[in-house]
Structures are given as C-alpha cells and as structure tokens.
Amino acid sequence: MVDRVKFKDIEISRLGLGTMRLPCKTPFKREANPLIDYEKGCELVDLAYQNGVNYFDTAYIYHAGKSEKFIGSALKKYPRDTYYLADKLPMWIVTRKGDMERIFNKQLSRTEHDFFDFYLLHSLDEGNWKKCKKYDAVSFVDQKRKEGKIKYIGFSFHGTIDDLKEIVPAYDWDFAQIQMNYLDWKNQNAKEQYQILKDAGIPTIIMEPVRGGKLADPPKGVKELFDKSFPGKSYASTAMRFDASFDNVLTILSGMNAPEQMLDNLETLTDFKPMSETEMNICFNAASLINKTEIIPCTSCDYCADCPKAVKISSIFALYNNVKNEDMTPQEAQDAYDKIDVNASDCIKCNKCKQHCPQGIDIPAQLEKLKNDFFA
C-alpha cells in the first residue's frame, strides 16, 4: 500500500491521481467533445484506490468539463469517507460575482457529490488574484466551508514570487499546490515557492512532477546519466522521488493514464526513502543537461486549448521537442505535422492562449517561429 502523510486529523496518500490526462477514445483530450475512455479510466481509479491512493484531483476545465463527471462517477462505488475529492474554481472564467456560485453548483452537479474535501482557487497569478480580490473569492469559498460544502481551502499557483508573497498572508490557507520537479526547481522558482509555503506552515501539493511526461522520457544525455546512477529505475520514478524527498510535501499529483504508470508510481512511493544529497545533485545535473537543449517548455496541460481557431498547440510543440530530444527525425515530425488539421498557419495571434499558459510561453511567437523556420 502506498505511503500516507499526516494532514490535520486525516492521512493523505503520498500519491494522488490527477485527472487532466485521462485515457481517451478521441485523439485530442481538450477538443470540443473529448470522449473519455470510461473503462480504462475506471480501471485506473480502481487500481489506485485498491493500493491506498485516496486523493483524487479534478478541475472545471479538464477534458472540456468531462473530467469532473468521470471522477465523480468512478468514485461513487466507494464509501464517501474513504477518499478525498479535490476540485478548483477557475477565476479567469469569472466575470461577475454570481459566476462563482454558478460554477461551484455545476461542479457539485457534475461530480454528483454533496461536498468537496479539498477546494482550490485555480491557477493563481497576478491577473487571477486580482479577480479573486475583485469578486471576493476568498470569502466565497470560506462561506462554502461554513455551509459544509468544502472541508479544506487552498490555491494552485502559476505566478511570480511577488504574487505568492501577497497571496500567502491573505488567508489562513490549509494547503497550496505548486508546479515542482527537478527541472523547475530553478527554471520556475519552485525552490523559493516551496520554501515560502513551508515557512508559512502551508502543506504543499505537487503538480507536474514529471512535467507533463517530459521527465519520464528525457533527452538522451539524461537517460544515460540516470541509467548509470539509478540502474533499473524508470526516469519517471527518479522525478517522483525528487519531489517526495521534501518534508513539506503532502501529496504528489500524477496524471497517470496507463496501469504501468500507476504501478511504477505506487512502487516508488511505497516504503519511501528520501533521496540523498548526492542523488539530488544528479537530478540537478540532469536539469542542466535538459536546459542545454532547445526545447519549448510545454507540459501539454492544454490550458491553451480554448483557441478560437482550435490550433493543436501542444501537439505542434511536442513534434518540435521530439526532434530536439532526438526522439524523431525532422522528416518524421514534418510528416506528423502535415496530418494535423489545424496547425501553426491558422494562428490569428489573439494571445488568448498566451494569457492562460502556466509556463509563460509566448505561444503565438513560438508558432510563428515554427511555421517559418521549422515546418514547411
């Protein structure tokens, strides 16, 4: 059984199941009408639950809103007091105060649950935090807790250090969620974010531990380093071990979409022993190697998928990165690009995607560059 971590008067599994990357019968998970593979998805939920995973995470926008319905349905067979369901309020969608109530009620309806154990203000940065203050989102979620519809209140974060320093003292947060892995320890200031939360006594939930799968299949140089340093271990397990080695980490969310991924993570986080300083330094060396490659730091979260032209942004970036990581030849990438129905040429530079990118990628500029310099 996977390890559990003490949190207030309960225990949370060290591994959490994220539902942003569920197995689908349709090729693009954030298209207008994605079709989640319920059979395969439920098998994953059952495998997780049977091995002690009790933290399940969803959000209003995942799989175009279908993730909430899926996970609510998949968990219904289990006693309500044996698992914890997390959901999030997407402030960028809120345009008036009443939207928060509407969205929250819709989330309860989709999941067919009466309350959420963990509830987050979603993807806070400078802009979304301004909306939180404008519409008094903190008071809204606090009221929902008083009504018994939320147990623990937190936020997920994709802003600057200054943003975090303003958000942390604004409320008595139960927890916070940040993007943390050995690559983003420096690249995204995860080290400083983690320390700010730890100093404030706010337990940390980790998202993107393998950076959207990128650290599960790293560049050739990193593979050689890890094969020598961690023989017989998957590259994903090394990334998971890195995060689990920090004592303020409550749970690590992984968007597992196959049983082998689940089993690997379960093995990694059962009877867990933290990394040594030497092992940590190996991970930092791996980050340096990755940073020497000219990849686009896309995690395939598809927050950008609300594109008015439906450009397949993450798929296009993945092809470029595959070539840079020597996983594809330029011709193979070109052939795959030619099969994408809505590509870089269809971008109208509205910047909607750029505003929602958690990684801060200038998406229109990157698409323009790829269109002109990489893809024919």
mmCIF file of C-alpha atoms in Angstrom:
data_model
loop_
_atom_site.group_PDB
_atom_site.id
_atom_site.type_symbol
_atom_site.label_atom_id
_atom_site.label_comp_id
_atom_site.label_asym_id
_atom_site.label_seq_id
_atom_site.Cartn_x
_atom_site.Cartn_y
_atom_site.Cartn_z
ATOM 1 C CA MET A 1 0.000 0.000 0.000
ATOM 2 C CA VAL A 2 1.255 3.449 -0.913
ATOM 3 C CA ASP A 3 2.565 5.625 1.922
ATOM 4 C CA ARG A 4 0.320 8.171 3.611
ATOM 5 C CA VAL A 5 1.148 11.559 5.083
ATOM 6 C CA LYS A 6 -0.472 13.127 8.143
ATOM 7 C CA PHE A 7 -2.589 16.187 7.365
ATOM 8 C CA LYS A 8 -4.512 17.799 10.218
ATOM 9 C CA ASP A 9 -6.695 14.973 11.568
ATOM 10 C CA ILE A 10 -6.555 12.774 8.448
ATOM 11 C CA GLU A 11 -3.977 10.947 6.331
ATOM 12 C CA ILE A 12 -3.452 11.608 2.622
ATOM 13 C CA SER A 13 -1.802 9.185 0.226
ATOM 14 C CA ARG A 14 1.636 10.325 -0.888
ATOM 15 C CA LEU A 15 0.469 9.680 -4.469
ATOM 16 C CA GLY A 16 -2.583 11.481 -5.817
ATOM 17 C CA LEU A 17 -4.424 10.740 -9.063
ATOM 18 C CA GLY A 18 -4.764 13.778 -11.314
ATOM 19 C CA THR A 19 -7.481 13.635 -13.974
ATOM 20 C CA MET A 20 -6.187 16.116 -16.531
ATOM 21 C CA ARG A 21 -4.733 13.383 -18.756
ATOM 22 C CA LEU A 22 -7.250 10.540 -18.615
ATOM 23 C CA PRO A 23 -7.238 7.858 -21.320
ATOM 24 C CA CYS A 24 -9.435 8.985 -24.199
ATOM 25 C CA LYS A 25 -11.011 7.452 -27.266
ATOM 26 C CA THR A 26 -10.514 10.732 -29.122
ATOM 27 C CA PRO A 27 -7.027 11.912 -30.135
ATOM 28 C CA PHE A 28 -7.014 15.332 -28.503
ATOM 29 C CA LYS A 29 -8.093 15.406 -24.880
ATOM 30 C CA ARG A 30 -9.189 19.065 -24.891
ATOM 31 C CA GLU A 31 -11.069 19.149 -28.176
ATOM 32 C CA ALA A 32 -14.671 20.403 -28.210
ATOM 33 C CA ASN A 33 -16.139 16.976 -27.493
ATOM 34 C CA PRO A 34 -13.489 14.681 -25.958
ATOM 35 C CA LEU A 35 -14.536 11.121 -25.275
ATOM 36 C CA ILE A 36 -13.018 9.761 -22.076
ATOM 37 C CA ASP A 37 -12.448 6.012 -22.123
ATOM 38 C CA TYR A 38 -14.521 5.171 -19.050
ATOM 39 C CA GLU A 39 -13.483 1.525 -18.965
ATOM 40 C CA LYS A 40 -9.762 2.260 -18.937
ATOM 41 C CA GLY A 41 -10.216 5.293 -16.713
ATOM 42 C CA CYS A 42 -12.199 3.365 -14.108
ATOM 43 C CA GLU A 43 -9.572 0.629 -14.130
ATOM 44 C CA LEU A 44 -7.000 3.256 -13.185
ATOM 45 C CA VAL A 45 -9.165 4.670 -10.411
ATOM 46 C CA ASP A 46 -9.803 1.178 -9.058
ATOM 47 C CA LEU A 47 -6.106 0.278 -9.206
ATOM 48 C CA ALA A 48 -5.235 3.473 -7.357
ATOM 49 C CA TYR A 49 -7.919 3.019 -4.694
ATOM 50 C CA GLN A 50 -7.076 -0.640 -4.097
ATOM 51 C CA ASN A 51 -3.448 0.318 -3.480
ATOM 52 C CA GLY A 52 -4.192 3.008 -0.941
ATOM 53 C CA VAL A 53 -4.483 6.141 -3.087
ATOM 54 C CA ASN A 54 -7.170 8.321 -1.528
ATOM 55 C CA TYR A 55 -6.605 11.754 -3.122
ATOM 56 C CA PHE A 56 -8.338 12.410 -6.452
ATOM 57 C CA ASP A 57 -7.986 15.743 -8.253
ATOM 58 C CA THR A 58 -10.116 17.292 -10.979
ATOM 59 C CA ALA A 59 -10.979 20.745 -12.315
ATOM 60 C CA TYR A 60 -13.765 22.556 -14.116
ATOM 61 C CA ILE A 61 -11.855 22.774 -17.401
ATOM 62 C CA TYR A 62 -10.188 19.344 -17.571
ATOM 63 C CA HIS A 63 -11.267 17.364 -20.627
ATOM 64 C CA ALA A 64 -13.595 20.226 -21.580
ATOM 65 C CA GLY A 65 -15.522 19.744 -18.330
ATOM 66 C CA LYS A 66 -15.898 15.964 -18.587
ATOM 67 C CA SER A 67 -13.212 15.084 -16.049
ATOM 68 C CA GLU A 68 -15.442 16.124 -13.143
ATOM 69 C CA LYS A 69 -18.290 13.913 -14.312
ATOM 70 C CA PHE A 70 -15.933 10.987 -14.865
ATOM 71 C CA ILE A 71 -14.207 11.038 -11.482
ATOM 72 C CA GLY A 72 -17.459 11.593 -9.626
ATOM 73 C CA SER A 73 -18.943 8.547 -11.337
ATOM 74 C CA ALA A 74 -15.810 6.420 -10.897
ATOM 75 C CA LEU A 75 -15.668 7.071 -7.152
ATOM 76 C CA LYS A 76 -19.365 6.535 -6.458
ATOM 77 C CA LYS A 77 -18.894 2.809 -5.735
ATOM 78 C CA TYR A 78 -16.642 3.579 -2.771
ATOM 79 C CA PRO A 79 -17.685 4.793 0.710
ATOM 80 C CA ARG A 80 -17.543 8.599 0.761
ATOM 81 C CA ASP A 81 -15.386 8.689 3.877
ATOM 82 C CA THR A 82 -12.600 6.588 2.296
ATOM 83 C CA TYR A 83 -11.347 9.090 -0.292
ATOM 84 C CA TYR A 84 -10.778 12.815 -0.777
ATOM 85 C CA LEU A 85 -12.027 14.709 -3.825
ATOM 86 C CA ALA A 86 -10.372 17.961 -4.916
ATOM 87 C CA ASP A 87 -11.792 20.496 -7.368
ATOM 88 C CA LYS A 88 -10.937 24.050 -8.391
ATOM 89 C CA LEU A 89 -12.561 27.421 -9.103
ATOM 90 C CA PRO A 90 -11.285 28.857 -12.443
ATOM 91 C CA MET A 91 -11.141 32.586 -11.737
ATOM 92 C CA TRP A 92 -10.287 33.501 -15.348
ATOM 93 C CA ILE A 93 -13.811 32.410 -16.325
ATOM 94 C CA VAL A 94 -15.442 34.553 -13.628
ATOM 95 C CA THR A 95 -16.814 37.834 -14.992
ATOM 96 C CA ARG A 96 -19.253 38.665 -12.197
ATOM 97 C CA LYS A 97 -19.675 37.606 -8.589
ATOM 98 C CA GLY A 98 -22.585 35.278 -9.334
ATOM 99 C CA ASP A 99 -20.391 33.186 -11.639
ATOM 100 C CA MET A 100 -18.636 31.629 -8.651
ATOM 101 C CA GLU A 101 -21.881 30.230 -7.255
ATOM 102 C CA ARG A 102 -22.941 29.021 -10.691
ATOM 103 C CA ILE A 103 -19.652 27.263 -11.364
ATOM 104 C CA PHE A 104 -19.486 25.724 -7.891
ATOM 105 C CA ASN A 105 -23.001 24.326 -8.121
ATOM 106 C CA LYS A 106 -22.256 22.946 -11.572
ATOM 107 C CA GLN A 107 -19.181 21.188 -10.194
ATOM 108 C CA LEU A 108 -21.223 19.547 -7.449
ATOM 109 C CA SER A 109 -23.771 18.510 -10.055
ATOM 110 C CA ARG A 110 -21.176 17.123 -12.452
ATOM 111 C CA THR A 111 -19.429 15.074 -9.778
ATOM 112 C CA GLU A 112 -22.727 14.093 -8.109
ATOM 113 C CA HIS A 113 -21.129 14.869 -4.748
ATOM 114 C CA ASP A 114 -22.513 16.932 -1.887
ATOM 115 C CA PHE A 115 -19.177 18.497 -0.938
ATOM 116 C CA PHE A 116 -15.508 18.726 -1.882
ATOM 117 C CA ASP A 117 -12.838 17.705 0.577
ATOM 118 C CA PHE A 118 -10.228 19.992 -0.982
ATOM 119 C CA TYR A 119 -11.117 23.083 -2.985
ATOM 120 C CA LEU A 120 -8.681 25.412 -4.719
ATOM 121 C CA LEU A 121 -8.684 28.839 -6.272
ATOM 122 C CA HIS A 122 -7.288 27.698 -9.598
ATOM 123 C CA SER A 123 -4.035 28.799 -11.263
ATOM 124 C CA LEU A 124 -3.432 31.980 -9.296
ATOM 125 C CA ASP A 125 -1.139 34.572 -10.812
ATOM 126 C CA GLU A 126 -1.296 38.366 -10.784
ATOM 127 C CA GLY A 127 -4.356 38.539 -13.040
ATOM 128 C CA ASN A 128 -6.372 35.765 -11.408
ATOM 129 C CA TRP A 129 -5.528 37.037 -7.920
ATOM 130 C CA LYS A 130 -6.834 40.470 -8.903
ATOM 131 C CA LYS A 131 -10.086 38.778 -9.884
ATOM 132 C CA CYS A 132 -10.159 36.964 -6.555
ATOM 133 C CA LYS A 133 -9.938 40.294 -4.766
ATOM 134 C CA LYS A 134 -12.431 41.985 -7.087
ATOM 135 C CA TYR A 135 -15.111 39.332 -6.577
ATOM 136 C CA ASP A 136 -14.094 38.402 -3.007
ATOM 137 C CA ALA A 137 -13.424 34.773 -3.919
ATOM 138 C CA VAL A 138 -11.802 34.030 -0.564
ATOM 139 C CA SER A 139 -14.991 34.948 1.276
ATOM 140 C CA PHE A 140 -16.976 32.862 -1.190
ATOM 141 C CA VAL A 141 -15.030 29.662 -0.557
ATOM 142 C CA ASP A 142 -14.938 30.405 3.166
ATOM 143 C CA GLN A 143 -18.738 30.625 3.163
ATOM 144 C CA LYS A 144 -18.945 27.314 1.326
ATOM 145 C CA ARG A 145 -16.860 25.767 4.076
ATOM 146 C CA LYS A 146 -19.275 27.135 6.688
ATOM 147 C CA GLU A 147 -22.093 25.531 4.686
ATOM 148 C CA GLY A 148 -20.284 22.179 4.847
ATOM 149 C CA LYS A 149 -19.628 22.054 1.100
ATOM 150 C CA ILE A 150 -15.839 22.438 1.388
ATOM 151 C CA LYS A 151 -13.537 20.988 4.043
ATOM 152 C CA TYR A 152 -10.097 22.374 3.188
ATOM 153 C CA ILE A 153 -9.306 25.526 1.223
ATOM 154 C CA GLY A 154 -6.204 26.157 -0.849
ATOM 155 C CA PHE A 155 -4.939 27.508 -4.147
ATOM 156 C CA SER A 156 -2.915 26.334 -7.117
ATOM 157 C CA PHE A 157 -0.207 28.689 -8.233
ATOM 158 C CA HIS A 158 1.426 29.771 -11.501
ATOM 159 C CA GLY A 159 2.569 33.297 -10.734
ATOM 160 C CA THR A 160 5.677 35.170 -9.644
ATOM 161 C CA ILE A 161 7.375 35.122 -6.257
ATOM 162 C CA ASP A 162 5.911 38.565 -5.534
ATOM 163 C CA ASP A 163 2.438 37.229 -6.332
ATOM 164 C CA LEU A 164 2.947 34.334 -3.915
ATOM 165 C CA LYS A 165 4.170 36.644 -1.161
ATOM 166 C CA GLU A 166 0.942 38.617 -1.494
ATOM 167 C CA ILE A 167 -1.359 35.576 -1.639
ATOM 168 C CA VAL A 168 0.094 33.577 1.264
ATOM 169 C CA PRO A 169 -0.800 36.036 4.090
ATOM 170 C CA ALA A 170 -4.204 36.888 2.575
ATOM 171 C CA TYR A 171 -5.969 33.911 4.175
ATOM 172 C CA ASP A 172 -5.377 31.047 6.578
ATOM 173 C CA TRP A 173 -4.802 28.560 3.758
ATOM 174 C CA ASP A 174 -4.983 24.852 4.556
ATOM 175 C CA PHE A 175 -2.700 23.900 1.649
ATOM 176 C CA ALA A 176 -1.287 25.131 -1.651
ATOM 177 C CA GLN A 177 -0.409 23.482 -4.940
ATOM 178 C CA ILE A 178 2.670 24.351 -6.988
ATOM 179 C CA GLN A 179 4.493 23.026 -10.029
ATOM 180 C CA MET A 180 7.644 21.361 -8.725
ATOM 181 C CA ASN A 181 10.183 18.980 -10.223
ATOM 182 C CA TYR A 182 13.940 18.859 -10.557
ATOM 183 C CA LEU A 183 13.837 20.920 -13.769
ATOM 184 C CA ASP A 184 11.564 23.643 -12.401
ATOM 185 C CA TRP A 185 13.396 23.770 -9.066
ATOM 186 C CA LYS A 186 15.295 26.654 -10.680
ATOM 187 C CA ASN A 187 13.541 27.235 -14.004
ATOM 188 C CA GLN A 188 10.204 28.141 -12.392
ATOM 189 C CA ASN A 189 11.490 29.225 -8.966
ATOM 190 C CA ALA A 190 9.929 26.139 -7.374
ATOM 191 C CA LYS A 191 12.656 26.138 -4.727
ATOM 192 C CA GLU A 192 11.655 29.588 -3.483
ATOM 193 C CA GLN A 193 7.929 28.876 -3.809
ATOM 194 C CA TYR A 194 8.307 25.710 -1.758
ATOM 195 C CA GLN A 195 10.293 27.498 0.947
ATOM 196 C CA ILE A 196 7.766 30.344 1.198
ATOM 197 C CA LEU A 197 4.961 27.826 1.753
ATOM 198 C CA LYS A 198 6.991 25.793 4.222
ATOM 199 C CA ASP A 199 7.945 28.877 6.231
ATOM 200 C CA ALA A 200 4.256 29.855 6.331
ATOM 201 C CA GLY A 201 3.270 26.393 7.572
ATOM 202 C CA ILE A 202 1.241 25.636 4.444
ATOM 203 C CA PRO A 203 1.475 21.983 3.301
ATOM 204 C CA THR A 204 2.379 21.639 -0.366
ATOM 205 C CA ILE A 205 0.701 19.570 -3.055
ATOM 206 C CA ILE A 206 2.849 18.971 -6.113
ATOM 207 C CA MET A 207 1.616 19.147 -9.702
ATOM 208 C CA GLU A 208 3.594 18.361 -12.848
ATOM 209 C CA PRO A 209 6.160 16.140 -11.045
ATOM 210 C CA VAL A 210 7.265 14.734 -14.411
ATOM 211 C CA ARG A 211 6.444 17.926 -16.328
ATOM 212 C CA GLY A 212 3.621 16.576 -18.434
ATOM 213 C CA GLY A 213 5.572 13.393 -19.130
ATOM 214 C CA LYS A 214 8.702 15.199 -20.350
ATOM 215 C CA LEU A 215 10.792 13.914 -17.426
ATOM 216 C CA ALA A 216 9.501 10.379 -17.982
ATOM 217 C CA ASP A 217 11.185 10.463 -21.390
ATOM 218 C CA PRO A 218 14.076 12.924 -21.050
ATOM 219 C CA PRO A 219 16.784 13.748 -23.598
ATOM 220 C CA LYS A 220 19.393 11.131 -24.444
ATOM 221 C CA GLY A 221 22.074 12.604 -22.183
ATOM 222 C CA VAL A 222 19.795 12.492 -19.161
ATOM 223 C CA LYS A 223 18.822 8.914 -19.893
ATOM 224 C CA GLU A 224 22.483 7.925 -19.938
ATOM 225 C CA LEU A 225 23.107 9.750 -16.650
ATOM 226 C CA PHE A 226 20.107 8.159 -14.922
ATOM 227 C CA ASP A 227 20.795 4.673 -16.323
ATOM 228 C CA LYS A 228 24.204 4.863 -14.694
ATOM 229 C CA SER A 229 23.068 6.493 -11.447
ATOM 230 C CA PHE A 230 19.710 4.746 -10.914
ATOM 231 C CA PRO A 231 20.022 1.405 -12.757
ATOM 232 C CA GLY A 232 16.783 -0.464 -13.303
ATOM 233 C CA LYS A 233 14.619 2.502 -12.328
ATOM 234 C CA SER A 234 12.285 4.395 -14.626
ATOM 235 C CA TYR A 235 13.062 8.018 -15.413
ATOM 236 C CA ALA A 236 9.647 8.983 -14.012
ATOM 237 C CA SER A 237 10.421 7.307 -10.690
ATOM 238 C CA THR A 238 13.508 9.482 -10.265
ATOM 239 C CA ALA A 239 11.405 12.610 -10.803
ATOM 240 C CA MET A 240 8.792 11.374 -8.329
ATOM 241 C CA ARG A 241 11.479 10.521 -5.753
ATOM 242 C CA PHE A 242 12.874 14.038 -6.047
ATOM 243 C CA ASP A 243 9.570 15.646 -5.040
ATOM 244 C CA ALA A 244 8.746 13.126 -2.331
ATOM 245 C CA SER A 245 12.053 13.836 -0.609
ATOM 246 C CA PHE A 246 10.836 17.196 0.707
ATOM 247 C CA ASP A 247 9.179 17.066 4.116
ATOM 248 C CA ASN A 248 6.502 19.714 3.495
ATOM 249 C CA VAL A 249 5.046 17.799 0.544
ATOM 250 C CA LEU A 250 1.585 16.441 1.284
ATOM 251 C CA THR A 251 0.868 14.542 -1.918
ATOM 252 C CA ILE A 252 2.210 14.336 -5.463
ATOM 253 C CA LEU A 253 -0.345 14.530 -8.256
ATOM 254 C CA SER A 254 0.378 12.408 -11.290
ATOM 255 C CA GLY A 255 -1.741 12.424 -14.437
ATOM 256 C CA MET A 256 -1.425 8.686 -14.931
ATOM 257 C CA ASN A 257 -3.280 7.303 -17.948
ATOM 258 C CA ALA A 258 -1.971 3.728 -18.067
ATOM 259 C CA PRO A 259 -1.704 0.914 -15.450
ATOM 260 C CA GLU A 260 2.084 0.632 -15.864
ATOM 261 C CA GLN A 261 2.464 4.299 -14.932
ATOM 262 C CA MET A 262 0.307 3.754 -11.868
ATOM 263 C CA LEU A 263 2.222 0.657 -10.775
ATOM 264 C CA ASP A 264 5.566 2.400 -11.213
ATOM 265 C CA ASN A 265 4.451 5.357 -9.094
ATOM 266 C CA LEU A 266 2.966 3.085 -6.444
ATOM 267 C CA GLU A 267 6.234 1.177 -6.183
ATOM 268 C CA THR A 268 8.210 4.419 -5.943
ATOM 269 C CA LEU A 269 6.063 5.863 -3.162
ATOM 270 C CA THR A 270 5.633 2.745 -1.038
ATOM 271 C CA ASP A 271 8.050 2.435 1.911
ATOM 272 C CA PHE A 272 9.642 5.572 0.551
ATOM 273 C CA LYS A 273 13.161 6.667 1.449
ATOM 274 C CA PRO A 274 14.209 10.250 0.612
ATOM 275 C CA MET A 275 16.991 10.977 -1.853
ATOM 276 C CA SER A 276 20.489 11.571 -0.586
ATOM 277 C CA GLU A 277 22.283 14.847 -1.292
ATOM 278 C CA THR A 278 24.322 13.046 -3.947
ATOM 279 C CA GLU A 279 21.161 11.805 -5.685
ATOM 280 C CA MET A 280 19.668 15.297 -5.562
ATOM 281 C CA ASN A 281 22.750 16.697 -7.256
ATOM 282 C CA ILE A 282 22.428 14.097 -10.003
ATOM 283 C CA CYS A 283 18.921 15.425 -10.661
ATOM 284 C CA PHE A 284 20.231 18.990 -10.808
ATOM 285 C CA ASN A 285 22.881 17.861 -13.301
ATOM 286 C CA ALA A 286 20.071 16.336 -15.365
ATOM 287 C CA ALA A 287 18.228 19.674 -15.296
ATOM 288 C CA SER A 288 21.352 21.394 -16.633
ATOM 289 C CA LEU A 289 21.526 18.905 -19.491
ATOM 290 C CA ILE A 290 17.860 19.464 -20.362
ATOM 291 C CA ASN A 291 18.321 23.229 -20.323
ATOM 292 C CA LYS A 292 21.033 22.900 -22.956
ATOM 293 C CA THR A 293 18.506 21.519 -25.428
ATOM 294 C CA GLU A 294 16.385 23.998 -27.366
ATOM 295 C CA ILE A 295 13.020 22.619 -26.327
ATOM 296 C CA ILE A 296 9.834 24.583 -25.771
ATOM 297 C CA PRO A 297 8.855 24.237 -22.062
ATOM 298 C CA CYS A 298 5.353 22.962 -22.820
ATOM 299 C CA THR A 299 3.835 20.414 -20.412
ATOM 300 C CA SER A 300 0.817 19.583 -22.619
ATOM 301 C CA CYS A 301 -1.568 20.803 -19.921
ATOM 302 C CA ASP A 302 -3.661 22.278 -22.762
ATOM 303 C CA TYR A 303 -4.845 25.300 -20.809
ATOM 304 C CA CYS A 304 -4.279 26.954 -24.188
ATOM 305 C CA ALA A 305 -6.760 24.675 -25.947
ATOM 306 C CA ASP A 306 -9.554 27.261 -25.799
ATOM 307 C CA CYS A 307 -8.107 28.565 -29.060
ATOM 308 C CA PRO A 308 -10.772 30.240 -31.228
ATOM 309 C CA LYS A 309 -9.223 28.510 -34.255
ATOM 310 C CA ALA A 310 -8.654 25.194 -32.421
ATOM 311 C CA VAL A 311 -4.934 25.172 -33.236
ATOM 312 C CA LYS A 312 -3.401 21.954 -31.831
ATOM 313 C CA ILE A 313 -0.750 23.882 -29.931
ATOM 314 C CA SER A 314 0.660 21.248 -27.591
ATOM 315 C CA SER A 315 0.793 18.651 -30.364
ATOM 316 C CA ILE A 316 2.800 21.011 -32.568
ATOM 317 C CA PHE A 317 5.217 21.861 -29.759
ATOM 318 C CA ALA A 318 5.618 18.157 -28.962
ATOM 319 C CA LEU A 319 6.770 17.421 -32.506
ATOM 320 C CA TYR A 320 9.418 20.120 -32.320
ATOM 321 C CA ASN A 321 10.600 18.919 -28.901
ATOM 322 C CA ASN A 322 10.762 15.327 -30.105
ATOM 323 C CA VAL A 323 13.179 16.340 -32.820
ATOM 324 C CA LYS A 324 15.327 18.344 -30.398
ATOM 325 C CA ASN A 325 15.380 15.386 -28.000
ATOM 326 C CA GLU A 326 16.325 13.067 -30.890
ATOM 327 C CA ASP A 327 13.134 11.044 -30.477
ATOM 328 C CA MET A 328 12.046 11.824 -34.049
ATOM 329 C CA THR A 329 13.761 12.774 -37.256
ATOM 330 C CA PRO A 330 12.871 16.135 -38.817
ATOM 331 C CA GLN A 331 11.093 14.306 -41.628
ATOM 332 C CA GLU A 332 9.042 12.198 -39.218
ATOM 333 C CA ALA A 333 7.995 15.378 -37.416
ATOM 334 C CA GLN A 334 7.129 17.053 -40.713
ATOM 335 C CA ASP A 335 5.017 14.075 -41.796
ATOM 336 C CA ALA A 336 3.136 14.129 -38.487
ATOM 337 C CA TYR A 337 2.701 17.912 -38.687
ATOM 338 C CA ASP A 338 1.193 17.612 -42.162
ATOM 339 C CA LYS A 339 -1.533 15.390 -40.693
ATOM 340 C CA ILE A 340 -2.584 17.979 -38.080
ATOM 341 C CA ASP A 341 -5.762 19.559 -39.373
ATOM 342 C CA VAL A 342 -5.331 22.933 -37.614
ATOM 343 C CA ASN A 343 -1.683 23.932 -37.455
ATOM 344 C CA ALA A 344 0.572 26.940 -36.809
ATOM 345 C CA SER A 345 -0.544 28.666 -40.003
ATOM 346 C CA ASP A 346 -4.057 29.030 -38.574
ATOM 347 C CA CYS A 347 -2.964 31.095 -35.549
ATOM 348 C CA ILE A 348 -4.568 34.568 -35.571
ATOM 349 C CA LYS A 349 -2.333 35.916 -32.766
ATOM 350 C CA CYS A 350 -5.237 36.773 -30.477
ATOM 351 C CA ASN A 351 -2.975 35.984 -27.461
ATOM 352 C CA LYS A 352 -5.750 34.158 -25.615
ATOM 353 C CA CYS A 353 -3.505 31.105 -25.292
ATOM 354 C CA LYS A 354 -0.588 33.181 -24.021
ATOM 355 C CA GLN A 355 -2.710 34.588 -21.200
ATOM 356 C CA HIS A 356 -3.563 31.095 -19.922
ATOM 357 C CA CYS A 357 -0.182 29.366 -20.307
ATOM 358 C CA PRO A 358 1.108 28.311 -16.843
ATOM 359 C CA GLN A 359 4.639 28.121 -18.258
ATOM 360 C CA GLY A 360 4.604 31.693 -19.550
ATOM 361 C CA ILE A 361 5.301 30.644 -23.143
ATOM 362 C CA ASP A 362 4.767 33.285 -25.820
ATOM 363 C CA ILE A 363 2.705 30.800 -27.815
ATOM 364 C CA PRO A 364 1.845 32.959 -30.868
ATOM 365 C CA ALA A 365 5.516 33.908 -31.256
ATOM 366 C CA GLN A 366 6.626 30.285 -30.981
ATOM 367 C CA LEU A 367 4.027 29.153 -33.519
ATOM 368 C CA GLU A 368 5.173 31.848 -35.916
ATOM 369 C CA LYS A 369 8.779 30.790 -35.495
ATOM 370 C CA LEU A 370 7.975 27.128 -36.082
ATOM 371 C CA LYS A 371 5.869 27.955 -39.123
ATOM 372 C CA ASN A 372 8.669 29.990 -40.672
ATOM 373 C CA ASP A 373 11.806 28.171 -39.542
ATOM 374 C CA PHE A 374 10.954 24.566 -38.766
ATOM 375 C CA PHE A 375 7.892 23.209 -40.522
ATOM 376 C CA ALA A 376 7.434 23.623 -44.239
#
